[in-house]
């Protein structure tokens, strides 16, 4: 089954650069694990929530807002598309993600196929 894992980080958390993530042994170990297992099918790291623009439509009017879609204590910092046997395996993988171990969370959601 395919799942998307939304990688959420605390709003007041430190924003690491791609280079800093590559040098972090927690992320290096996790990335090595998922690549070796062929579980990750795609994904991306997102720019900080402060760079987000929210679009809403009310009638004929397009309303734009700065920042993430909702006021929250966390924001989506990236996502992975994974292919694993079942939800239990997806949860096990999410529980190893450094974001989940470092005060953030990982939302696991099935993909319609």
mmCIF file of C-alpha atoms in Angstrom:
data_model
loop_
_atom_site.group_PDB
_atom_site.id
_atom_site.type_symbol
_atom_site.label_atom_id
_atom_site.label_comp_id
_atom_site.label_asym_id
_atom_site.label_seq_id
_atom_site.Cartn_x
_atom_site.Cartn_y
_atom_site.Cartn_z
ATOM 1 C CA UNK A 1 0.000 0.000 0.000
ATOM 2 C CA UNK A 2 1.072 3.574 -0.574
ATOM 3 C CA UNK A 3 0.995 6.192 2.149
ATOM 4 C CA UNK A 4 2.082 9.784 2.464
ATOM 5 C CA UNK A 5 3.902 10.787 5.635
ATOM 6 C CA UNK A 6 3.500 14.486 6.433
ATOM 7 C CA UNK A 7 6.554 15.532 8.401
ATOM 8 C CA UNK A 8 5.467 18.140 10.978
ATOM 9 C CA UNK A 9 7.804 20.297 13.005
ATOM 10 C CA UNK A 10 7.141 22.684 15.903
ATOM 11 C CA UNK A 11 6.585 26.290 14.805
ATOM 12 C CA UNK A 12 9.256 27.495 17.226
ATOM 13 C CA UNK A 13 11.662 24.686 16.282
ATOM 14 C CA UNK A 14 15.012 25.182 14.618
ATOM 15 C CA UNK A 15 14.884 25.227 10.811
ATOM 16 C CA UNK A 16 17.815 23.148 9.575
ATOM 17 C CA UNK A 17 19.317 23.715 6.137
ATOM 18 C CA UNK A 18 19.586 20.753 3.722
ATOM 19 C CA UNK A 19 23.324 20.629 4.511
ATOM 20 C CA UNK A 20 22.675 20.536 8.266
ATOM 21 C CA UNK A 21 20.138 17.728 7.804
ATOM 22 C CA UNK A 22 22.651 15.738 5.757
ATOM 23 C CA UNK A 23 25.204 16.129 8.564
ATOM 24 C CA UNK A 24 22.737 15.101 11.317
ATOM 25 C CA UNK A 25 23.423 11.431 12.187
ATOM 26 C CA UNK A 26 19.731 10.828 13.065
ATOM 27 C CA UNK A 27 18.607 11.879 9.593
ATOM 28 C CA UNK A 28 21.512 10.130 7.863
ATOM 29 C CA UNK A 29 20.658 6.845 9.609
ATOM 30 C CA UNK A 30 16.946 7.179 8.797
ATOM 31 C CA UNK A 31 17.603 8.039 5.135
ATOM 32 C CA UNK A 32 19.997 5.101 4.783
ATOM 33 C CA UNK A 33 17.335 2.780 6.266
ATOM 34 C CA UNK A 34 14.490 3.855 3.974
ATOM 35 C CA UNK A 35 16.672 3.911 0.856
ATOM 36 C CA UNK A 36 18.067 0.444 1.572
ATOM 37 C CA UNK A 37 14.523 -0.882 2.024
ATOM 38 C CA UNK A 38 13.240 0.824 -1.136
ATOM 39 C CA UNK A 39 10.256 2.185 0.815
ATOM 40 C CA UNK A 40 10.376 5.842 -0.202
ATOM 41 C CA UNK A 41 8.758 6.484 -3.577
ATOM 42 C CA UNK A 42 9.176 10.262 -3.540
ATOM 43 C CA UNK A 43 8.835 13.305 -1.381
ATOM 44 C CA UNK A 44 10.227 16.751 -0.748
ATOM 45 C CA UNK A 45 11.368 19.076 1.967
ATOM 46 C CA UNK A 46 9.279 22.232 2.088
ATOM 47 C CA UNK A 47 10.321 25.818 2.704
ATOM 48 C CA UNK A 48 9.378 27.228 6.160
ATOM 49 C CA UNK A 49 5.733 27.959 6.963
ATOM 50 C CA UNK A 50 6.508 31.684 6.885
ATOM 51 C CA UNK A 51 6.992 31.311 3.101
ATOM 52 C CA UNK A 52 3.520 29.816 2.615
ATOM 53 C CA UNK A 53 0.583 31.556 0.944
ATOM 54 C CA UNK A 54 -2.949 30.402 1.704
ATOM 55 C CA UNK A 55 -5.586 30.721 -1.024
ATOM 56 C CA UNK A 56 -9.306 30.788 -0.235
ATOM 57 C CA UNK A 57 -12.246 31.584 -2.470
ATOM 58 C CA UNK A 58 -15.417 33.260 -1.229
ATOM 59 C CA UNK A 59 -17.919 33.724 -4.023
ATOM 60 C CA UNK A 60 -15.997 35.421 -6.844
ATOM 61 C CA UNK A 61 -13.286 36.778 -4.568
ATOM 62 C CA UNK A 62 -9.871 35.139 -4.197
ATOM 63 C CA UNK A 63 -8.462 35.764 -0.716
ATOM 64 C CA UNK A 64 -4.742 35.382 -0.019
ATOM 65 C CA UNK A 65 -3.164 34.967 3.380
ATOM 66 C CA UNK A 66 0.439 34.849 4.512
ATOM 67 C CA UNK A 67 1.700 31.794 6.316
ATOM 68 C CA UNK A 68 0.317 28.302 6.757
ATOM 69 C CA UNK A 69 -3.301 27.285 6.227
ATOM 70 C CA UNK A 70 -4.178 27.502 9.917
ATOM 71 C CA UNK A 71 -2.703 28.784 13.135
ATOM 72 C CA UNK A 72 -1.002 25.816 14.671
ATOM 73 C CA UNK A 73 1.784 24.718 17.003
ATOM 74 C CA UNK A 74 3.255 22.651 14.140
ATOM 75 C CA UNK A 75 3.576 23.038 10.405
ATOM 76 C CA UNK A 76 4.209 20.596 7.578
ATOM 77 C CA UNK A 77 7.921 20.749 6.811
ATOM 78 C CA UNK A 78 8.008 18.006 4.188
ATOM 79 C CA UNK A 79 6.472 14.771 3.018
ATOM 80 C CA UNK A 80 7.514 11.292 1.974
ATOM 81 C CA UNK A 81 5.543 8.987 -0.282
ATOM 82 C CA UNK A 82 6.175 5.448 0.878
ATOM 83 C CA UNK A 83 5.175 1.982 -0.285
ATOM 84 C CA UNK A 84 4.939 -0.607 2.478
ATOM 85 C CA UNK A 85 2.926 -3.739 3.216
ATOM 86 C CA UNK A 86 0.316 -2.175 5.517
ATOM 87 C CA UNK A 87 -0.513 0.551 8.030
ATOM 88 C CA UNK A 88 1.467 -1.178 10.783
ATOM 89 C CA UNK A 89 4.645 -0.980 8.698
ATOM 90 C CA UNK A 90 3.914 2.675 7.815
ATOM 91 C CA UNK A 91 3.479 3.509 11.513
ATOM 92 C CA UNK A 92 6.689 1.669 12.400
ATOM 93 C CA UNK A 93 8.564 3.682 9.765
ATOM 94 C CA UNK A 94 7.010 6.977 10.909
ATOM 95 C CA UNK A 95 7.991 6.206 14.504
ATOM 96 C CA UNK A 96 11.652 6.057 13.430
ATOM 97 C CA UNK A 97 11.552 9.435 11.649
ATOM 98 C CA UNK A 98 13.816 11.996 13.368
ATOM 99 C CA UNK A 99 11.014 14.596 13.284
ATOM 100 C CA UNK A 100 8.790 12.337 15.396
ATOM 101 C CA UNK A 101 11.674 11.637 17.755
ATOM 102 C CA UNK A 102 12.615 15.316 18.049
ATOM 103 C CA UNK A 103 9.379 16.896 19.273
ATOM 104 C CA UNK A 104 7.441 17.028 16.005
ATOM 105 C CA UNK A 105 5.054 14.505 14.523
ATOM 106 C CA UNK A 106 4.503 12.443 11.393
ATOM 107 C CA UNK A 107 0.990 12.107 9.997
ATOM 108 C CA UNK A 108 0.462 8.869 8.057
ATOM 109 C CA UNK A 109 -2.316 8.915 5.473
ATOM 110 C CA UNK A 110 -3.233 6.314 2.819
ATOM 111 C CA UNK A 111 -3.157 7.359 -0.830
ATOM 112 C CA UNK A 112 -6.132 6.602 -3.088
ATOM 113 C CA UNK A 113 -5.055 4.222 -5.841
#
